[in-house]
Short mmCIF file of C-alpha atoms and ligand atoms in Angstrom, two decimals:
data_model
loop_
_atom_site.label_atom_id
_atom_site.label_comp_id
_atom_site.label_asym_id
_atom_site.label_seq_id
_atom_site.Cartn_x
_atom_site.Cartn_y
_atom_site.Cartn_z
CA MET A 1 -16.29 85.29 -145.17
CA MET A 2 -17.64 85.59 -148.31
CA THR A 3 -16.72 88.68 -149.52
CA ASN A 4 -15.45 89.79 -153.11
CA PHE A 5 -11.88 88.65 -151.82
CA PHE A 6 -12.93 85.22 -150.61
CA GLN A 7 -15.76 83.41 -153.42
CA GLU A 8 -16.70 80.22 -154.05
CA ARG A 9 -16.39 79.45 -158.21
CA GLN A 10 -17.37 76.36 -159.54
CA GLY A 11 -17.55 74.62 -156.09
CA THR A 12 -14.30 75.49 -155.18
CA LEU A 13 -13.16 78.68 -152.94
CA HIS A 14 -10.71 81.05 -153.99
CA VAL A 15 -8.85 83.94 -152.67
CA GLU A 16 -8.99 86.42 -155.52
CA ASP A 17 -8.11 84.67 -158.38
CA VAL A 18 -6.58 81.67 -157.00
CA ALA A 19 -7.98 78.66 -155.85
CA LEU A 20 -7.00 77.38 -152.24
CA PRO A 21 -6.24 73.75 -153.51
CA ASP A 22 -3.48 75.07 -155.66
CA ILE A 23 -2.13 76.81 -152.90
CA ALA A 24 -2.44 73.66 -150.60
CA ALA A 25 -0.40 71.76 -153.42
CA GLN A 26 2.19 74.55 -153.60
CA PHE A 27 3.18 75.34 -150.24
CA GLY A 28 1.52 72.59 -147.99
CA THR A 29 -0.83 73.24 -144.86
CA PRO A 30 -1.45 74.59 -142.48
CA CYS A 31 -0.91 77.91 -144.35
CA TYR A 32 -2.17 81.69 -143.67
CA VAL A 33 -3.57 83.18 -147.00
CA TYR A 34 -3.85 86.64 -147.36
CA SER A 35 -5.60 88.89 -149.88
CA ARG A 36 -3.57 92.01 -151.01
CA ALA A 37 -6.66 93.71 -152.42
CA ALA A 38 -8.54 93.16 -149.07
CA LEU A 39 -5.44 94.52 -147.37
CA THR A 40 -5.75 97.42 -149.42
CA ALA A 41 -9.40 97.73 -149.34
CA ALA A 42 -9.38 98.07 -145.62
CA ALA A 43 -6.85 100.69 -145.79
CA ASP A 44 -8.42 102.58 -148.57
CA GLU A 45 -11.93 102.37 -146.16
CA PHE A 46 -10.17 104.06 -143.45
CA ARG A 47 -8.78 106.77 -145.76
CA ALA A 48 -12.00 107.36 -147.35
CA ALA A 49 -14.39 107.29 -144.30
CA LEU A 50 -11.98 109.40 -141.83
CA ASN A 51 -10.77 111.53 -144.49
CA GLY A 52 -10.47 115.31 -143.13
CA VAL A 53 -11.15 113.66 -139.36
CA VAL A 54 -8.12 111.57 -138.71
CA ASP A 55 -4.73 112.63 -139.94
CA LEU A 56 -2.95 109.49 -139.10
CA THR A 57 -3.97 106.11 -139.23
CA CYS A 58 -1.57 104.12 -136.86
CA TYR A 59 -1.78 100.17 -137.44
CA ALA A 60 -1.23 98.32 -134.19
CA VAL A 61 1.59 95.65 -135.48
CA LYS A 62 0.56 93.18 -133.09
CA ALA A 63 -2.68 92.38 -134.75
CA ASN A 64 -0.30 90.95 -137.95
CA GLY A 65 3.20 92.02 -137.74
CA ASN A 66 4.68 89.88 -141.29
CA LEU A 67 6.86 92.41 -142.96
CA ALA A 68 5.06 92.05 -146.26
CA ILE A 69 1.91 93.25 -144.64
CA LEU A 70 3.69 96.29 -142.84
CA ASN A 71 5.44 97.38 -146.12
CA LEU A 72 1.90 97.16 -148.00
CA PHE A 73 0.81 99.67 -145.40
CA ALA A 74 3.56 101.62 -145.14
CA ARG A 75 3.16 102.41 -148.97
CA LEU A 76 -0.60 103.37 -148.42
CA GLY A 77 0.79 105.80 -146.10
CA LEU A 78 -0.12 104.17 -142.70
CA GLY A 79 1.69 104.92 -139.40
CA PHE A 80 2.16 102.44 -136.60
CA ASP A 81 1.41 101.51 -133.35
CA ILE A 82 4.19 99.17 -131.73
CA VAL A 83 4.42 97.58 -127.97
CA SER A 84 7.76 96.61 -128.26
CA GLY A 85 11.23 96.59 -129.38
CA GLY A 86 10.77 93.85 -131.39
CA GLU A 87 8.05 95.73 -133.29
CA LEU A 88 9.68 98.53 -133.71
CA ALA A 89 12.47 96.64 -135.70
CA ARG A 90 9.90 94.81 -137.71
CA VAL A 91 8.36 98.46 -138.49
CA LEU A 92 11.84 99.74 -139.54
CA ALA A 93 12.94 96.46 -141.39
CA ALA A 94 9.45 96.94 -143.59
CA GLY A 95 10.21 100.05 -144.49
CA GLY A 96 7.80 102.04 -142.20
CA ASP A 97 8.33 105.60 -140.86
CA PRO A 98 9.62 105.98 -137.39
CA ALA A 99 7.91 109.57 -137.36
CA LYS A 100 4.54 107.99 -138.15
CA THR A 101 5.16 105.45 -135.31
CA VAL A 102 3.45 105.76 -131.78
CA PHE A 103 4.94 103.15 -128.88
CA SER A 104 2.19 101.89 -126.40
CA GLY A 105 2.52 99.53 -123.82
CA VAL A 106 2.67 99.14 -119.84
CA GLY A 107 6.14 97.79 -119.83
CA LYS A 108 8.50 99.41 -121.84
CA THR A 109 12.41 98.72 -121.18
CA VAL A 110 15.39 101.16 -121.14
CA ALA A 111 16.40 99.55 -124.14
CA GLU A 112 13.28 99.69 -125.90
CA MET A 113 13.07 103.38 -125.35
CA GLU A 114 16.72 104.30 -126.49
CA ALA A 115 15.96 102.29 -129.79
CA ALA A 116 12.81 104.21 -130.45
CA LEU A 117 14.35 107.56 -129.42
CA THR A 118 17.25 107.15 -131.62
CA ALA A 119 14.65 106.08 -134.53
CA GLY A 120 12.85 109.27 -133.83
CA ILE A 121 9.34 107.86 -133.28
CA LEU A 122 6.27 110.05 -133.16
CA CYS A 123 5.50 109.52 -129.24
CA PHE A 124 5.67 107.32 -126.64
CA ASN A 125 2.24 106.75 -124.95
CA VAL A 126 3.44 106.73 -121.45
CA GLU A 127 1.22 104.35 -119.15
CA SER A 128 2.49 105.37 -115.98
CA ALA A 129 4.09 107.75 -113.23
CA ALA A 130 7.03 105.15 -113.03
CA GLU A 131 7.46 104.71 -116.68
CA LEU A 132 7.78 108.86 -117.43
CA SER A 133 10.60 109.00 -114.78
CA VAL A 134 12.60 106.31 -116.67
CA LEU A 135 11.60 107.94 -119.93
CA ALA A 136 12.92 111.28 -118.73
CA ALA A 137 16.06 109.67 -117.35
CA THR A 138 16.75 107.52 -120.53
CA ALA A 139 16.29 110.82 -122.91
CA ALA A 140 18.23 113.18 -120.78
CA ARG A 141 21.26 110.40 -120.75
CA LEU A 142 21.04 110.46 -124.45
CA GLY A 143 20.75 113.99 -124.88
CA LYS A 144 17.28 113.84 -126.51
CA VAL A 145 13.87 114.99 -125.71
CA ALA A 146 11.28 112.26 -125.65
CA PRO A 147 7.57 113.16 -127.13
CA VAL A 148 4.98 112.08 -124.62
CA SER A 149 1.47 111.33 -124.73
CA PHE A 150 -0.30 109.97 -121.82
CA ARG A 151 -2.63 107.05 -122.14
CA VAL A 152 -5.61 107.98 -119.88
CA ASN A 153 -7.81 105.07 -118.60
CA PRO A 154 -11.07 106.66 -119.23
CA ASP A 155 -13.06 104.15 -117.00
CA VAL A 156 -15.44 103.21 -119.89
CA ASP A 157 -17.21 99.81 -120.43
CA ALA A 158 -16.31 98.81 -123.86
CA LYS A 159 -18.67 96.01 -123.84
CA THR A 160 -16.39 93.41 -125.31
CA HIS A 161 -14.98 90.08 -123.96
CA PRO A 162 -13.18 90.77 -120.46
CA HIS A 163 -9.64 89.43 -121.61
CA ILE A 164 -9.68 92.43 -124.26
CA SER A 165 -11.39 95.15 -122.56
CA THR A 166 -8.79 97.86 -121.32
CA GLY A 167 -10.61 100.82 -120.53
CA LEU A 168 -11.98 100.14 -117.37
CA LYS A 169 -9.86 101.56 -113.92
CA ASP A 170 -9.48 97.58 -112.84
CA ASN A 171 -7.64 97.11 -115.91
CA LYS A 172 -3.94 97.66 -115.84
CA PHE A 173 -3.36 99.93 -118.69
CA GLY A 174 -3.23 103.40 -119.11
CA VAL A 175 -3.03 106.38 -116.32
CA PRO A 176 -5.79 106.58 -114.18
CA PHE A 177 -8.44 109.29 -115.29
CA ASP A 178 -7.68 111.77 -112.09
CA GLU A 179 -4.28 111.27 -111.72
CA THR A 180 -3.32 112.39 -115.51
CA ARG A 181 -3.50 116.23 -115.12
CA ALA A 182 -0.60 116.42 -112.22
CA LEU A 183 1.59 113.91 -114.61
CA TYR A 184 1.20 116.37 -117.51
CA ARG A 185 2.08 119.25 -115.16
CA GLN A 186 5.23 117.18 -114.22
CA ALA A 187 6.07 116.13 -117.72
CA ALA A 188 5.73 119.60 -119.10
CA ALA A 189 8.39 120.95 -116.50
CA THR A 190 10.91 118.36 -117.40
CA PRO A 191 13.39 119.50 -119.84
CA SER A 192 14.19 115.78 -121.36
CA LEU A 193 10.55 115.35 -121.96
CA ARG A 194 7.99 116.96 -124.84
CA VAL A 195 4.18 116.89 -124.30
CA VAL A 196 2.76 116.26 -127.71
CA GLY A 197 -0.35 114.30 -127.05
CA ILE A 198 -3.08 112.29 -125.25
CA ASP A 199 -4.43 108.65 -125.94
CA MET A 200 -6.77 106.02 -125.12
CA HIS A 201 -7.67 102.54 -125.94
CA ILE A 202 -10.34 101.20 -124.44
CA GLY A 203 -10.58 97.49 -125.72
CA SER A 204 -10.57 95.18 -128.56
CA GLN A 205 -13.20 94.00 -130.92
CA ILE A 206 -15.69 96.75 -130.02
CA THR A 207 -19.01 96.69 -131.84
CA GLU A 208 -20.89 99.64 -130.29
CA LEU A 209 -20.11 103.24 -130.98
CA SER A 210 -21.34 104.51 -127.19
CA PRO A 211 -18.26 103.41 -125.31
CA TYR A 212 -16.34 105.39 -127.77
CA ARG A 213 -18.16 108.46 -127.48
CA GLU A 214 -18.19 108.46 -123.86
CA ALA A 215 -14.37 107.89 -123.72
CA ALA A 216 -13.82 110.50 -126.30
CA GLU A 217 -15.68 112.97 -124.46
CA LYS A 218 -13.88 112.31 -121.17
CA LEU A 219 -10.61 112.57 -123.43
CA LEU A 220 -11.98 116.16 -124.72
CA SER A 221 -12.78 117.31 -121.08
CA LEU A 222 -9.01 116.33 -119.94
CA VAL A 223 -7.68 118.12 -122.80
CA GLN A 224 -9.54 121.11 -121.77
CA MET A 225 -8.30 121.30 -118.05
CA LEU A 226 -4.97 120.83 -119.60
CA GLU A 227 -5.31 124.02 -121.99
CA ALA A 228 -6.70 125.63 -118.75
CA ASP A 229 -3.12 124.37 -117.33
CA GLY A 230 -1.31 126.47 -120.15
CA ILE A 231 -0.66 122.66 -121.73
CA ALA A 232 -1.16 122.77 -125.43
CA LEU A 233 -1.55 119.29 -127.40
CA GLU A 234 -0.81 118.44 -130.88
CA HIS A 235 -2.45 115.18 -131.19
CA MET A 236 -5.23 113.09 -129.72
CA ASP A 237 -5.20 109.51 -130.46
CA ILE A 238 -8.33 107.60 -129.94
CA GLY A 239 -6.75 103.88 -129.89
CA GLY A 240 -7.86 101.00 -131.82
CA GLY A 241 -10.20 98.55 -131.03
CA LEU A 242 -12.94 98.37 -134.23
CA GLY A 243 -14.75 95.16 -134.34
CA VAL A 244 -15.30 93.05 -137.16
CA CYS A 245 -17.77 90.44 -138.26
CA TYR A 246 -16.67 86.94 -137.34
CA ARG A 247 -20.29 85.47 -137.09
CA ASP A 248 -23.11 88.05 -136.92
CA GLU A 249 -21.88 91.10 -135.05
CA GLN A 250 -22.47 94.26 -136.71
CA PRO A 251 -19.31 96.29 -136.98
CA ILE A 252 -19.38 99.76 -136.41
CA ALA A 253 -19.79 101.88 -139.87
CA LEU A 254 -16.41 103.81 -140.18
CA THR A 255 -18.64 106.53 -141.57
CA ASP A 256 -20.32 106.63 -138.30
CA PHE A 257 -17.01 106.47 -136.33
CA ALA A 258 -16.23 109.38 -138.19
CA GLN A 259 -19.21 111.45 -137.70
CA MET A 260 -18.92 110.91 -133.92
CA LEU A 261 -15.16 112.16 -133.78
CA ARG A 262 -16.46 115.50 -135.91
CA GLU A 263 -18.80 115.86 -133.00
CA VAL A 264 -17.11 115.31 -129.96
CA PHE A 265 -14.14 117.00 -131.30
CA ALA A 266 -15.90 120.09 -133.46
CA GLY A 267 -14.00 123.05 -133.12
CA ARG A 268 -10.48 121.27 -131.88
CA SER A 269 -7.28 121.89 -134.07
CA GLU A 270 -5.07 118.73 -132.65
CA ARG A 271 -4.47 116.21 -135.10
CA LEU A 272 -6.57 113.14 -134.60
CA LEU A 273 -5.04 109.87 -134.72
CA VAL A 274 -6.22 106.28 -134.45
CA GLU A 275 -4.52 102.52 -133.87
CA PRO A 276 -6.71 100.07 -135.48
CA GLY A 277 -5.24 96.60 -135.81
CA ARG A 278 -7.98 94.00 -136.25
CA ARG A 279 -10.23 95.60 -138.83
CA LEU A 280 -7.54 96.30 -141.40
CA VAL A 281 -6.23 92.49 -141.71
CA ALA A 282 -8.86 90.38 -139.95
CA SER A 283 -11.12 89.68 -142.79
CA ALA A 284 -8.23 89.91 -145.46
CA GLY A 285 -6.59 86.42 -144.01
CA VAL A 286 -7.78 82.74 -144.00
CA LEU A 287 -6.27 79.63 -142.20
CA LEU A 288 -5.95 76.95 -144.63
CA THR A 289 -6.12 73.55 -143.06
CA ARG A 290 -6.28 69.68 -144.35
CA ILE A 291 -8.56 67.35 -142.37
CA LEU A 292 -6.04 64.26 -141.31
CA TYR A 293 -8.93 62.16 -139.85
CA LEU A 294 -12.60 62.14 -138.87
CA LYS A 295 -13.63 60.53 -135.97
CA SER A 296 -17.01 60.10 -134.41
CA GLY A 297 -16.95 59.62 -130.34
CA ALA A 298 -20.00 58.49 -128.36
CA SER A 299 -21.53 62.17 -128.58
CA LYS A 300 -19.60 64.10 -131.00
CA ASN A 301 -17.94 63.77 -134.47
CA PHE A 302 -14.42 65.27 -134.39
CA ALA A 303 -12.69 66.45 -137.63
CA ILE A 304 -9.15 66.43 -136.92
CA VAL A 305 -6.95 68.76 -138.91
CA ASP A 306 -3.37 69.90 -139.51
CA ALA A 307 -3.91 73.34 -138.07
CA ALA A 308 -4.07 73.54 -134.25
CA MET A 309 -4.52 76.30 -131.36
CA THR A 310 -0.78 76.83 -132.08
CA GLU A 311 -1.84 78.56 -135.33
CA LEU A 312 -5.08 79.95 -134.43
CA MET A 313 -5.16 80.47 -130.53
CA ARG A 314 -8.30 82.66 -130.79
CA PRO A 315 -10.88 79.77 -129.91
CA ALA A 316 -8.95 78.28 -127.24
CA LEU A 317 -8.24 81.62 -125.77
CA TYR A 318 -11.35 83.32 -126.00
CA GLU A 319 -13.88 80.90 -127.09
CA ALA A 320 -13.70 82.97 -130.22
CA TRP A 321 -16.10 81.91 -133.25
CA HIS A 322 -14.40 81.68 -136.37
CA PRO A 323 -16.27 80.76 -139.84
CA VAL A 324 -15.29 77.44 -141.52
CA ASN A 325 -15.69 76.49 -144.80
CA ALA A 326 -15.04 73.56 -146.82
CA VAL A 327 -13.01 74.61 -149.50
CA THR A 328 -14.48 72.06 -152.13
CA ARG A 329 -18.43 71.67 -151.78
CA ARG A 330 -19.63 68.26 -151.65
CA ALA A 331 -22.71 67.66 -152.80
CA VAL A 332 -25.09 66.58 -149.60
CA MET A 333 -26.52 63.05 -150.19
CA THR A 334 -30.29 62.50 -149.02
CA ASN A 335 -32.47 59.45 -149.63
CA GLY A 336 -29.97 57.11 -148.22
CA GLY A 337 -26.54 58.39 -149.98
CA ALA A 338 -23.24 57.34 -148.76
CA ALA A 339 -22.96 58.18 -145.15
CA ALA A 340 -19.67 59.93 -145.52
CA ASP A 341 -21.52 63.07 -147.71
CA SER A 342 -24.41 63.76 -145.43
CA GLU A 343 -24.00 66.53 -143.18
CA LYS A 344 -22.99 66.41 -139.65
CA CYS A 345 -22.05 68.44 -136.95
CA TRP A 346 -18.28 68.43 -136.49
CA ASP A 347 -15.92 69.66 -133.82
CA ILE A 348 -12.70 70.97 -135.84
CA VAL A 349 -9.62 70.11 -133.43
CA GLY A 350 -6.28 70.06 -133.75
CA PRO A 351 -3.21 67.24 -132.99
CA VAL A 352 -2.06 69.51 -129.90
CA CYS A 353 -2.16 67.51 -126.67
CA GLU A 354 -4.92 69.73 -124.98
CA SER A 355 -8.75 69.48 -124.53
CA GLY A 356 -8.61 73.27 -125.48
CA ASP A 357 -7.23 73.00 -128.84
CA PHE A 358 -10.31 73.52 -131.15
CA LEU A 359 -10.78 75.60 -133.81
CA ALA A 360 -14.57 75.59 -134.09
CA GLN A 361 -17.33 73.51 -132.38
CA ALA A 362 -20.50 72.09 -133.50
CA ARG A 363 -20.40 73.13 -137.38
CA PRO A 364 -22.64 71.53 -139.78
CA LEU A 365 -20.51 70.30 -142.71
CA VAL A 366 -19.92 67.77 -145.23
CA LEU A 367 -16.57 66.54 -144.96
CA ARG A 368 -14.27 63.71 -146.17
CA GLU A 369 -10.66 63.16 -144.86
CA GLY A 370 -8.10 64.53 -147.00
CA ASP A 371 -10.55 67.50 -147.24
CA LEU A 372 -9.25 71.08 -147.12
CA LEU A 373 -11.08 73.93 -144.62
CA ALA A 374 -10.63 77.43 -144.70
CA ILE A 375 -10.73 79.06 -141.28
CA GLY A 376 -12.15 82.58 -141.98
CA VAL A 377 -11.40 86.27 -140.69
CA ALA A 378 -8.10 84.85 -139.37
CA GLY A 379 -5.67 87.84 -140.70
CA ALA A 380 -5.99 89.54 -137.33
CA TYR A 381 -4.14 87.66 -133.93
CA GLY A 382 -3.77 84.37 -135.95
CA MET A 383 -0.48 84.15 -137.01
CA ALA A 384 0.78 86.99 -134.65
CA MET A 385 -0.32 84.80 -131.76
CA SER A 386 1.01 81.40 -132.96
CA SER A 387 3.52 79.34 -131.00
CA ASN A 388 5.48 76.26 -131.26
CA TYR A 389 3.75 74.57 -128.64
CA ASN A 390 4.22 70.62 -129.34
CA ALA A 391 7.42 71.42 -131.07
CA ARG A 392 5.23 72.43 -134.36
CA PRO A 393 6.91 74.58 -136.70
CA ARG A 394 5.06 77.52 -137.47
CA ALA A 395 2.72 77.64 -140.74
CA CYS A 396 3.70 79.30 -143.83
CA GLU A 397 2.14 82.58 -144.89
CA VAL A 398 1.14 83.47 -148.61
CA MET A 399 -0.36 86.43 -150.04
CA VAL A 400 -2.35 86.58 -153.12
CA ASP A 401 -2.50 89.39 -155.64
CA GLY A 402 -4.86 88.72 -158.30
CA ASN A 403 -3.70 85.44 -159.95
CA GLU A 404 -0.12 85.76 -158.25
CA ILE A 405 1.16 83.80 -155.11
CA THR A 406 3.72 85.11 -153.13
CA MET A 407 5.13 83.30 -150.36
CA ILE A 408 5.64 85.95 -147.46
CA ARG A 409 6.81 83.72 -144.77
CA ALA A 410 8.23 80.16 -145.39
CA ARG A 411 7.03 77.22 -143.23
CA GLU A 412 9.65 77.15 -140.15
CA GLU A 413 11.76 74.35 -140.22
CA VAL A 414 11.65 72.11 -137.61
CA LYS A 415 15.66 72.14 -136.69
CA LYS A 416 15.12 75.74 -136.15
CA LEU A 417 13.04 75.28 -133.27
CA TRP A 418 16.10 74.22 -131.37
CA GLU A 419 18.55 76.33 -132.80
CA ALA A 420 19.22 78.54 -130.11
CA GLU A 421 19.13 75.65 -127.41
CA ARG A 422 22.49 74.16 -125.79
CA ILE A 423 22.84 70.80 -124.32
CA LEU A 424 24.97 70.64 -121.22
CA SER A 425 28.90 69.94 -121.71
CA LYS A 426 28.72 67.53 -118.59
N1 LLP B 501 -3.83 100.07 -129.41
C1 LLP B 501 -3.52 99.75 -128.28
C2 LLP B 501 -2.76 100.20 -127.44
C3 LLP B 501 -3.48 98.14 -128.30
O1 LLP B 501 -3.33 97.47 -127.19
C4 LLP B 501 -4.53 97.15 -129.44
C5 LLP B 501 -4.76 95.98 -128.92
C6 LLP B 501 -4.67 97.91 -130.23
C7 LLP B 501 -4.55 99.50 -130.43
C8 LLP B 501 -5.46 97.40 -131.58
O2 LLP B 501 -6.87 96.62 -131.10
P1 LLP B 501 -7.73 96.38 -132.46
O3 LLP B 501 -7.96 97.49 -133.30
O4 LLP B 501 -6.91 95.44 -133.16
O5 LLP B 501 -8.48 95.77 -131.32
N2 LLP B 501 -5.57 89.27 -128.98
C9 LLP B 501 -6.92 89.65 -128.64
C10 LLP B 501 -6.80 91.00 -129.16
C11 LLP B 501 -6.13 91.92 -128.16
C12 LLP B 501 -5.68 93.15 -128.42
C13 LLP B 501 -4.77 93.98 -127.74
N3 LLP B 501 -4.56 94.99 -128.16
C14 LLP B 501 -7.80 88.61 -130.15
O6 LLP B 501 -7.42 88.04 -130.75
O7 LLP B 501 -9.10 89.08 -129.88
#
């Protein structure tokens, strides 16, 4: 977590030039805190490493769809990967360019297709024969031509957590490799469709280059078969999935990723696209939370904090490991010092009524009630997956830029939770 943007100064954790306790005092906890410089640096790293290889980086909105983040990325020239009409609306509201937006997902509805056709997106990443016919009919009805790319399932093991692996033939995603060629022929022969690309996405939090290479080679072999059928593509989309370091993982260097793409696609003229989510935002955010109570059970010590699985679901859902740092470092007492200030092994848990409601387990920390903790690498799939379970209003989000703090999402008000609900009249 200790990157240039999140550093300890005089014993207190800072985001850029702002001390986290100041944010807690001003905005309360739990609170997501992002570093604008970290987001910009992540986007710049993609641009620099993939320059001359990848033509368009489409940020996967699902990782974190806050309008301020989408707007920042739009201003940095990024495109977007969306998976719903809601995400399309977010991109448009944030000033994103629909012509740089690709629409993925196995279950697009007719209404979502209509919205995307009207907005003029770059392409639909079509995931089944059934979806293709609905898209063709929808476009024809609107008098439009739908740009089509097929998401191919390359049947490659991404070597990641089973819940976030998507490129195996047993996964629900993509068109089976062997069926793709026939679907391209069908699409090419349909007047309301225009074949523009091919795409893949084999999983998330991938830290090995070899599955990408294997899948990219399969993709290319398919593109060559299509060529033989007289079908030329404008782009090839490698998907997202580039992993980050939560604990001790070794992320793929983007320069190695670029080199692999250069090798596999040497001599090809199609534009290359990528759809990273996590890699652009994960390390740019922390979840700031306050310790409500310390409690020692028979075999474990619990630090009960005001954030929960409702704010960060990843530990409960995938047993994901996130770094936990005390915001203010306490001196460890040795030689019979106060018991409260000795290092102990803590489970960091939330107030939600589920045993799965933990943010971290067995962490050696020096803690006191009322202390602040920063849960690190929380910028991706944190706020985006948050919920209102236990009638908990969603956290506030702030963006730090140097010594400036901007609230980019107000803490949800409790009364908003039932605003759309109705009591029976009799
Ligand atoms: N493109 C498609 C079609 C996707 O399905 C995804 C993510 C991405 C791009 C972006 O993948 P990334 O670069 O972020 O790995 N909630 C899980 C991750 C689910 C990822 C789903 N698809 C987690 O918290 O680990």
